[in-house]
Coordinates of C-alpha atoms in Angstrom, one line a residue:
M1 CA -43.4 -118.0 -39.9
K2 CA -42.2 -117.0 -43.3
L3 CA -43.7 -113.8 -44.8
S4 CA -44.9 -113.9 -48.3
P5 CA -43.5 -111.5 -50.8
A6 CA -46.8 -109.7 -51.0
V7 CA -46.8 -109.0 -47.2
K8 CA -43.3 -107.7 -47.4
V9 CA -44.2 -105.4 -50.3
G10 CA -47.2 -104.1 -48.4
I11 CA -45.2 -103.4 -45.2
L12 CA -42.5 -101.6 -47.2
T13 CA -45.2 -99.6 -49.1
L14 CA -46.9 -98.6 -45.8
F15 CA -43.6 -97.6 -44.2
S16 CA -42.7 -95.5 -47.3
I17 CA -46.1 -93.8 -47.2
L18 CA -45.6 -92.9 -43.5
I19 CA -42.1 -91.5 -44.2
L20 CA -43.5 -89.5 -47.1
V21 CA -46.4 -88.1 -44.9
F22 CA -44.1 -87.2 -42.0
G23 CA -41.6 -85.7 -44.4
V24 CA -44.2 -83.5 -46.1
M25 CA -45.7 -82.5 -42.7
W26 CA -42.2 -81.6 -41.4
L27 CA -41.5 -79.6 -44.5
K28 CA -44.8 -77.7 -44.2
G29 CA -44.3 -77.2 -40.5
R30 CA -47.1 -79.5 -39.5
S31 CA -46.9 -81.3 -36.3
I32 CA -48.9 -84.2 -34.9
S33 CA -48.0 -83.1 -31.4
A34 CA -50.9 -82.8 -28.9
G35 CA -49.3 -79.7 -27.3
E36 CA -50.9 -76.2 -26.9
R37 CA -51.8 -74.4 -30.1
T38 CA -51.9 -70.6 -30.0
E39 CA -52.9 -68.1 -32.6
V40 CA -51.6 -64.5 -32.8
I41 CA -52.2 -61.7 -35.3
F42 CA -49.4 -59.7 -37.0
H43 CA -49.7 -57.0 -39.6
D44 CA -46.4 -58.2 -41.2
V45 CA -44.5 -61.4 -40.6
D46 CA -41.4 -60.3 -42.6
G47 CA -41.2 -63.6 -44.6
M48 CA -41.6 -66.1 -41.8
R49 CA -43.0 -69.4 -43.0
P50 CA -44.7 -72.4 -41.5
G51 CA -42.2 -74.7 -39.8
S52 CA -40.2 -71.8 -38.3
A53 CA -39.0 -72.3 -34.8
V54 CA -40.7 -71.0 -31.7
Q55 CA -38.3 -70.0 -28.9
M56 CA -38.8 -68.9 -25.4
M57 CA -35.9 -67.2 -23.8
G58 CA -33.6 -68.7 -26.5
I59 CA -34.9 -72.3 -26.1
R60 CA -36.8 -74.0 -28.9
I61 CA -40.2 -75.1 -27.5
G62 CA -42.3 -75.5 -30.7
Q63 CA -42.8 -74.5 -34.3
V64 CA -45.1 -72.4 -36.5
E65 CA -47.9 -74.4 -38.0
D66 CA -49.7 -72.0 -40.2
V67 CA -49.2 -68.5 -41.6
I68 CA -52.6 -67.4 -42.9
P69 CA -53.1 -64.0 -44.6
V70 CA -56.5 -62.3 -44.0
I71 CA -57.2 -59.7 -46.6
G72 CA -59.9 -57.2 -45.8
A73 CA -61.1 -53.8 -46.9
E74 CA -59.8 -52.1 -43.8
N75 CA -58.2 -54.6 -41.3
S76 CA -55.8 -56.8 -43.3
C77 CA -53.6 -59.0 -41.1
V78 CA -51.7 -62.3 -40.9
K79 CA -52.7 -65.0 -38.5
V80 CA -49.8 -67.1 -37.2
R81 CA -50.7 -70.4 -35.5
F82 CA -47.9 -72.1 -33.6
V83 CA -47.8 -75.2 -31.4
I84 CA -45.8 -75.9 -28.2
T85 CA -44.1 -79.3 -28.7
E86 CA -42.2 -79.4 -25.4
P87 CA -44.0 -80.9 -22.5
N88 CA -45.0 -79.0 -19.4
I89 CA -44.5 -75.6 -21.1
K90 CA -47.2 -73.0 -21.2
V91 CA -47.1 -69.5 -22.6
P92 CA -48.0 -67.1 -19.8
D93 CA -50.6 -64.4 -20.4
A94 CA -49.2 -60.9 -21.3
S95 CA -46.1 -62.5 -22.8
V96 CA -44.3 -60.5 -25.5
I97 CA -44.3 -62.3 -28.9
S98 CA -42.1 -61.0 -31.7
I99 CA -40.5 -62.1 -34.9
Q100 CA -36.7 -62.3 -34.7
Q101 CA -33.9 -63.4 -37.1
S102 CA -30.8 -65.4 -36.6
G103 CA -28.1 -63.1 -37.8
I104 CA -28.4 -60.8 -40.9
I105 CA -29.4 -63.5 -43.4
G106 CA -30.5 -66.3 -41.0
E107 CA -33.9 -67.9 -40.6
K108 CA -36.9 -66.2 -39.0
F109 CA -38.3 -67.5 -35.8
L110 CA -41.0 -66.6 -33.2
E111 CA -39.6 -65.3 -29.9
I112 CA -41.7 -65.5 -26.8
T113 CA -40.7 -63.4 -23.8
P114 CA -42.7 -64.0 -20.5
P115 CA -43.7 -61.0 -18.5
G116 CA -40.9 -60.1 -16.0
P117 CA -40.4 -57.5 -13.3
E118 CA -39.1 -54.1 -14.2
N119 CA -37.3 -51.8 -11.8
V120 CA -37.8 -48.1 -11.6
F121 CA -36.2 -45.4 -9.3
I122 CA -38.2 -42.4 -8.1
P123 CA -36.8 -39.7 -5.8
V124 CA -38.1 -39.7 -2.2
N125 CA -39.5 -36.3 -1.3
R126 CA -39.2 -34.9 2.2
H127 CA -43.0 -34.7 2.7
F128 CA -43.5 -38.3 1.6
K129 CA -41.5 -41.3 2.8
K130 CA -43.7 -44.3 2.9
L131 CA -43.4 -47.8 1.5
L132 CA -45.8 -48.8 -1.2
K133 CA -48.0 -51.9 -0.7
E134 CA -47.6 -54.9 -2.9
G135 CA -50.4 -55.0 -5.5
C136 CA -50.7 -51.3 -6.0
I137 CA -51.9 -50.3 -9.5
V138 CA -49.5 -49.4 -12.3
E139 CA -51.1 -47.0 -14.9
L140 CA -49.8 -46.1 -18.4
L141 CA -50.9 -43.0 -20.3
V142 CA -52.7 -44.3 -23.4
S143 CA -54.6 -42.1 -25.8
G144 CA -54.7 -39.2 -23.3
K145 CA -55.8 -41.1 -20.3
Y146 CA -54.2 -43.5 -17.7
V147 CA -55.0 -47.2 -18.1
A148 CA -54.2 -49.9 -15.5
V149 CA -51.6 -52.2 -17.1
G150 CA -49.9 -53.8 -14.2
E151 CA -49.2 -54.0 -10.5
I152 CA -46.3 -53.4 -8.0
K153 CA -44.6 -56.5 -6.8
N154 CA -42.1 -55.0 -4.4
S155 CA -40.9 -51.6 -3.2
G156 CA -38.2 -50.2 -0.9
I157 CA -36.2 -47.1 0.0
I158 CA -32.5 -47.2 -0.7
D159 CA -29.6 -44.8 -0.4
S160 CA -29.1 -42.8 -3.6
R161 CA -25.4 -43.3 -3.3
T162 CA -25.8 -47.0 -4.1
L163 CA -27.1 -46.2 -7.6
T164 CA -25.0 -46.2 -10.7
T165 CA -23.7 -42.9 -12.2
D166 CA -26.4 -43.0 -15.0
E167 CA -29.2 -43.6 -12.5
R168 CA -28.0 -40.8 -10.2
K169 CA -28.3 -38.2 -13.0
S170 CA -32.1 -37.9 -12.5
I171 CA -32.0 -38.5 -8.7
K172 CA -31.2 -35.4 -6.6
T173 CA -32.5 -36.6 -3.2
P174 CA -30.6 -38.5 -0.5
Y175 CA -33.0 -41.4 -0.7
T176 CA -34.7 -43.2 -3.6
Y177 CA -37.7 -45.5 -4.1
K178 CA -36.8 -48.8 -5.8
I179 CA -40.1 -50.1 -7.2
E180 CA -40.4 -53.5 -8.9
Y181 CA -43.5 -53.8 -11.1
V182 CA -44.8 -56.1 -13.8
L183 CA -47.1 -55.6 -16.7
N184 CA -50.0 -58.0 -16.7
K185 CA -52.3 -56.5 -19.3
P186 CA -51.4 -57.6 -22.9
G187 CA -51.0 -55.2 -25.7
F188 CA -49.0 -52.5 -23.9
V189 CA -45.2 -51.8 -23.8
V190 CA -43.5 -49.1 -21.8
P191 CA -41.4 -46.9 -24.1
R192 CA -37.8 -46.0 -23.2
Y193 CA -37.2 -42.7 -21.4
S194 CA -40.7 -42.7 -19.9
S195 CA -41.2 -40.7 -16.7
Y196 CA -42.6 -42.2 -13.5
N197 CA -44.6 -40.6 -10.8
L198 CA -46.4 -41.6 -7.6
N199 CA -50.0 -40.4 -7.3
F200 CA -52.5 -40.9 -4.4
D201 CA -55.9 -42.4 -5.3
D202 CA -58.5 -40.9 -3.0
D203 CA -61.1 -43.6 -3.9
M204 CA -58.8 -46.5 -3.1
Q205 CA -56.9 -44.7 -0.4
E206 CA -53.5 -45.9 -1.8
F207 CA -50.7 -44.8 -4.0
K208 CA -50.4 -45.8 -7.6
L209 CA -47.5 -45.7 -10.1
Q210 CA -48.2 -43.6 -13.2
I211 CA -46.1 -44.0 -16.3
T212 CA -45.9 -41.1 -18.9
P213 CA -44.3 -41.8 -22.3
P214 CA -41.9 -39.2 -23.8
D215 CA -43.4 -36.2 -25.5
N216 CA -42.8 -37.5 -29.0
V217 CA -44.4 -40.9 -28.3
I218 CA -48.2 -41.4 -28.3
L219 CA -49.5 -44.8 -27.3
E220 CA -52.7 -46.2 -28.8
T221 CA -55.1 -48.9 -27.7
P222 CA -54.3 -52.3 -29.3
E223 CA -56.2 -52.9 -32.5
F224 CA -56.7 -56.7 -31.9
Q225 CA -57.7 -58.3 -28.6
S226 CA -55.2 -61.0 -27.6
K227 CA -53.8 -62.6 -24.5
Y228 CA -50.3 -61.6 -25.6
T229 CA -48.4 -58.5 -26.5
V230 CA -47.4 -58.6 -30.2
I231 CA -44.4 -56.7 -31.4
E232 CA -44.4 -56.0 -35.1
P233 CA -41.1 -56.8 -36.9
I234 CA -38.9 -54.1 -38.4
R235 CA -38.0 -54.7 -42.0
M236 CA -34.5 -54.0 -43.2
R237 CA -35.9 -51.4 -45.5
E238 CA -37.5 -49.6 -42.7
F239 CA -34.3 -49.9 -40.7
F240 CA -32.3 -48.5 -43.5
D241 CA -34.9 -45.7 -44.0
I242 CA -34.5 -44.7 -40.4
Q243 CA -30.7 -44.8 -40.8
L244 CA -31.1 -42.7 -44.0
E245 CA -33.2 -40.1 -42.2
S246 CA -30.6 -40.0 -39.4
A247 CA -27.8 -39.6 -41.9
S248 CA -29.8 -36.8 -43.7
A249 CA -30.3 -35.0 -40.4
L250 CA -26.6 -35.4 -39.5
K251 CA -25.7 -34.1 -43.0
E252 CA -28.0 -31.1 -42.5
T253 CA -26.4 -30.4 -39.1
N254 CA -22.9 -30.6 -40.6
D255 CA -23.9 -28.2 -43.4
R256 CA -25.3 -25.7 -40.9
I257 CA -22.1 -26.0 -38.9
N258 CA -20.0 -25.5 -42.0
R259 CA -22.0 -22.4 -43.0
L260 CA -21.7 -21.1 -39.5
L261 CA -17.9 -21.7 -39.4
S262 CA -17.2 -19.4 -42.4
D263 CA -13.9 -17.6 -43.0
K264 CA -15.4 -14.4 -41.6
F265 CA -16.7 -16.1 -38.5
I266 CA -13.3 -17.7 -37.9
D267 CA -11.6 -14.4 -38.4
D268 CA -14.0 -12.8 -35.9
I269 CA -13.2 -15.6 -33.4
R270 CA -9.4 -15.1 -34.0
I271 CA -9.8 -11.3 -33.4
T272 CA -11.9 -12.1 -30.3
L273 CA -9.3 -14.5 -28.9
N274 CA -6.5 -11.9 -29.6
N275 CA -8.6 -9.2 -27.8
T276 CA -9.2 -11.6 -24.9
K277 CA -5.5 -12.3 -24.7
D278 CA -4.7 -8.6 -24.7
F279 CA -7.3 -8.0 -22.1
S280 CA -5.9 -10.8 -19.9
E281 CA -2.4 -9.3 -20.2
K282 CA -3.7 -5.9 -19.2
A283 CA -5.7 -7.4 -16.4
S284 CA -2.5 -9.2 -15.2
N285 CA -0.6 -5.9 -15.3
V286 CA -3.4 -4.2 -13.3
M287 CA -3.3 -7.0 -10.7
D288 CA 0.5 -6.6 -10.5
Q289 CA 0.2 -2.8 -10.0
A290 CA -2.5 -3.4 -7.4
S291 CA -0.2 -5.9 -5.6
D292 CA 2.6 -3.3 -5.7
I293 CA 0.3 -0.6 -4.3
L294 CA -0.9 -2.9 -1.5
T295 CA 2.7 -3.9 -0.7
S296 CA 3.8 -0.2 -0.6
S297 CA 0.8 0.9 1.5
K298 CA 1.1 -2.1 3.9
D299 CA 2.1 0.2 6.8
D300 CA -0.7 2.6 6.1
I301 CA -3.2 -0.2 6.0
T302 CA -1.7 -1.6 9.2
N303 CA -2.1 1.8 10.9
L304 CA -5.6 2.2 9.5
I305 CA -6.5 -1.2 11.0
S306 CA -5.0 -0.3 14.3
L307 CA -6.9 3.0 14.3
S308 CA -10.0 1.2 13.4
T309 CA -9.4 -1.2 16.3
K310 CA -8.9 1.7 18.7
L311 CA -12.0 3.4 17.3
S312 CA -14.0 0.2 17.9
D313 CA -12.6 0.0 21.4
N314 CA -13.6 3.6 22.1
M315 CA -17.1 2.9 20.6
I316 CA -17.4 0.0 23.0
V317 CA -16.4 2.2 26.0
L318 CA -18.8 4.9 24.8
S319 CA -21.6 2.4 24.5
D320 CA -20.8 1.0 28.0
N321 CA -20.9 4.6 29.3
L322 CA -24.2 5.3 27.6
N323 CA -25.6 2.0 28.9
S324 CA -24.4 3.0 32.5
I325 CA -26.0 6.4 32.1
I326 CA -29.2 5.0 30.7
G327 CA -29.3 2.4 33.4
D328 CA -29.0 5.1 36.2
K329 CA -32.4 5.4 37.9
R330 CA -31.7 9.0 38.9
F331 CA -30.9 9.9 35.3
K332 CA -34.1 8.3 34.2
T333 CA -36.0 10.2 36.8
S334 CA -34.4 13.5 35.9
L335 CA -35.0 12.8 32.2
I336 CA -38.6 12.0 32.8
S337 CA -39.1 15.1 34.9
T338 CA -37.3 17.3 32.3
S339 CA -39.6 15.9 29.6
E340 CA -42.6 16.6 31.7
S341 CA -41.5 20.1 32.4
I342 CA -40.9 20.7 28.7
Q343 CA -44.3 19.3 27.9
K344 CA -45.9 21.5 30.6
S345 CA -44.0 24.6 29.3
S346 CA -45.1 23.9 25.8
E347 CA -48.7 23.6 26.9
E348 CA -48.4 26.9 28.8
I349 CA -46.8 28.6 25.8
S350 CA -49.6 27.2 23.6
E351 CA -52.2 28.7 26.0
L352 CA -50.4 32.0 26.0
L353 CA -50.2 32.1 22.2
S354 CA -53.9 31.2 22.1
N355 CA -54.7 34.4 24.2
S356 CA -56.3 37.1 22.1
K357 CA -54.8 39.9 24.1
L358 CA -51.3 38.5 23.6
Q359 CA -52.0 38.2 19.9
D360 CA -53.0 41.8 19.8
S361 CA -49.9 42.8 21.7
L362 CA -47.8 40.9 19.3
V363 CA -49.5 42.7 16.4
N364 CA -48.8 46.1 18.1
I365 CA -45.2 45.0 18.7
N366 CA -44.9 44.1 15.0
S367 CA -46.3 47.5 14.0
T368 CA -44.0 49.3 16.4
T369 CA -41.1 47.3 15.0
K370 CA -42.0 48.4 11.5
D371 CA -42.2 52.1 12.6
L372 CA -38.8 51.7 14.4
S373 CA -37.4 50.2 11.3
E374 CA -38.6 53.2 9.3
V375 CA -37.0 55.5 11.8
V376 CA -33.7 53.7 11.7
K377 CA -33.8 53.7 7.9
Y378 CA -34.5 57.5 7.9
V379 CA -31.7 58.1 10.4
N380 CA -29.3 56.0 8.3
D381 CA -30.3 58.1 5.3
L382 CA -29.6 61.2 7.3
T383 CA -26.2 59.9 8.5
K384 CA -25.2 59.4 4.9
N385 CA -26.0 63.0 4.0
K386 CA -22.8 65.3 4.2
D387 CA -24.8 68.4 5.0
F388 CA -26.5 66.6 7.9
N389 CA -23.1 65.5 9.2
T390 CA -21.8 69.1 9.0
K391 CA -24.9 70.4 10.9
I392 CA -24.3 67.7 13.5
D393 CA -20.7 68.7 14.0
T394 CA -21.8 72.4 14.3
T395 CA -24.5 71.4 16.7
V396 CA -22.1 69.4 18.8
N397 CA -19.7 72.3 18.9
N398 CA -22.5 74.7 19.8
L399 CA -23.6 72.3 22.5
N400 CA -20.1 72.2 23.9
T401 CA -19.9 75.9 23.9
S402 CA -23.3 76.1 25.6
I403 CA -22.3 73.6 28.2
T404 CA -19.1 75.7 28.9
K405 CA -21.2 78.8 29.2
L406 CA -23.7 76.9 31.3
S407 CA -20.9 75.9 33.6
Q408 CA -19.8 79.5 33.9
V409 CA -23.4 80.5 34.6
L410 CA -23.6 77.8 37.3
D411 CA -20.5 79.2 38.8
T412 CA -22.0 82.6 38.7
V413 CA -25.3 81.3 40.2
D414 CA -23.3 79.8 43.1
E415 CA -22.1 83.3 43.8
L416 CA -25.6 84.9 43.8
T417 CA -27.4 86.0 46.9
T418 CA -30.6 84.4 48.2
E419 CA -32.9 87.0 46.6
E420 CA -31.2 86.6 43.2
K421 CA -31.6 82.8 43.5
D422 CA -35.3 83.1 44.2
R423 CA -35.7 85.4 41.2
L424 CA -33.7 83.0 39.0
K425 CA -35.9 80.1 40.2
E426 CA -39.0 82.0 39.3
I427 CA -37.5 82.6 35.8
L428 CA -36.8 78.8 35.5
D429 CA -40.3 77.9 36.5
N430 CA -41.7 80.2 33.9
S431 CA -39.3 78.7 31.4
E432 CA -40.5 75.2 32.3
E433 CA -44.1 76.2 31.8
I434 CA -43.1 77.7 28.5
S435 CA -41.3 74.5 27.5
K436 CA -44.4 72.4 28.4
D437 CA -46.6 74.6 26.2
M438 CA -44.0 74.3 23.4
K439 CA -44.0 70.5 23.8
K440 CA -47.8 70.3 23.5
F441 CA -47.6 72.5 20.5
S442 CA -44.8 70.3 19.0
N443 CA -46.8 67.1 19.6
K444 CA -49.7 68.5 17.8
L445 CA -47.5 69.5 14.9
N446 CA -45.4 66.4 14.9
K447 CA -47.1 63.7 12.8
R448 CA -44.8 60.7 12.3
F449 CA -41.6 62.6 13.3
L450 CA -42.5 65.8 11.5
L451 CA -40.7 67.8 14.1
L452 CA -37.5 65.9 13.5
R453 CA -37.8 66.4 9.8
L454 CA -38.4 70.1 10.2
L455 CA -35.4 70.4 12.5
F456 CA -33.0 68.8 10.1
Q457 CA -34.2 70.1 6.8

């Protein structure tokens, strides 16, 4: 059957219209695919346009259909709608969606990263060495409180020596927890250099992993509710601003170092180094002298050591003797009886000292001692007197003469008759009575050695 020119023109026109429609849709990023369509919200899309690619783990799976700005008084945003054109591919919940760029001046595309497991290492304390159950809660500190953001998939205890050098810097225990967890709540990202801790939940009676961001990072609750975690792009200007701030901080640090390393400071350092060198040389000389002294006194030190050894041996022998003496039962018995006797004597002495008569006697003895002391003092004063010494010499001479005469008298008495002896006896008796009377008289006159003072004055 032969087609008429009109039919041929109609078919060509329809085919041209279809090509034109598909071309326009391709240029605008439109797709007639029946795949999954998803909408996410960004604050800034950094120049991404409809038709940009959508990649998952580096593989193109779709394209961006619409980029719709939403202008509001407070919450302005950009809605990005994309479609998955590849069959049997679904974007998992809590996936991370971000805007990336191919190279420095390449095209922008939407990158989807499915949630994956993260590994963390925590030291095993001595008081706690227990495996964590699968499904335990993972919490992240957000706005001052811990929020459940994931769960533990796997945990185990490994030897700390199997870790890398960087990982061992924060691990000081022999064993380490290796915990594998995954974030299943969208809108939250764990910052780098966060700290991890295990905490026991009394209500659930199980341990949970708590994540604390660094001190200078404060996490906030996501502004828009979504099934995915949206990462805002960083513009080149912001990147260069950060680099400029870093360069300014580095310049300020260099300026401070330059101000610190002034000529005066360098001179002080040079002087300090010279002084340190001199000190080290003097210390070396002192050590050499000390070595010479030790070498010269080696024999003395050896003798001292030998004497110390002998002394220690003697001390050992002495301690053995003391132990043998102390271990002797007879010695113990004698020592106990001696202590009992001393105790008994002390008790008796205490009783004697508590007797009132003895106390009076002691008082009298004290008084007598004082009187005797006065007499001795008086006699000492007399002995120092030259006249008194002269009188004493004269008295002694007279006494010797008297004794001589008495001896002669006794010889004469021996030659007397009986009657003469009786008469002499009577005279002596009378003399004795006279002496007694004189003694009574002297006692009355003698008040505190008055007679002695009268005799020697």
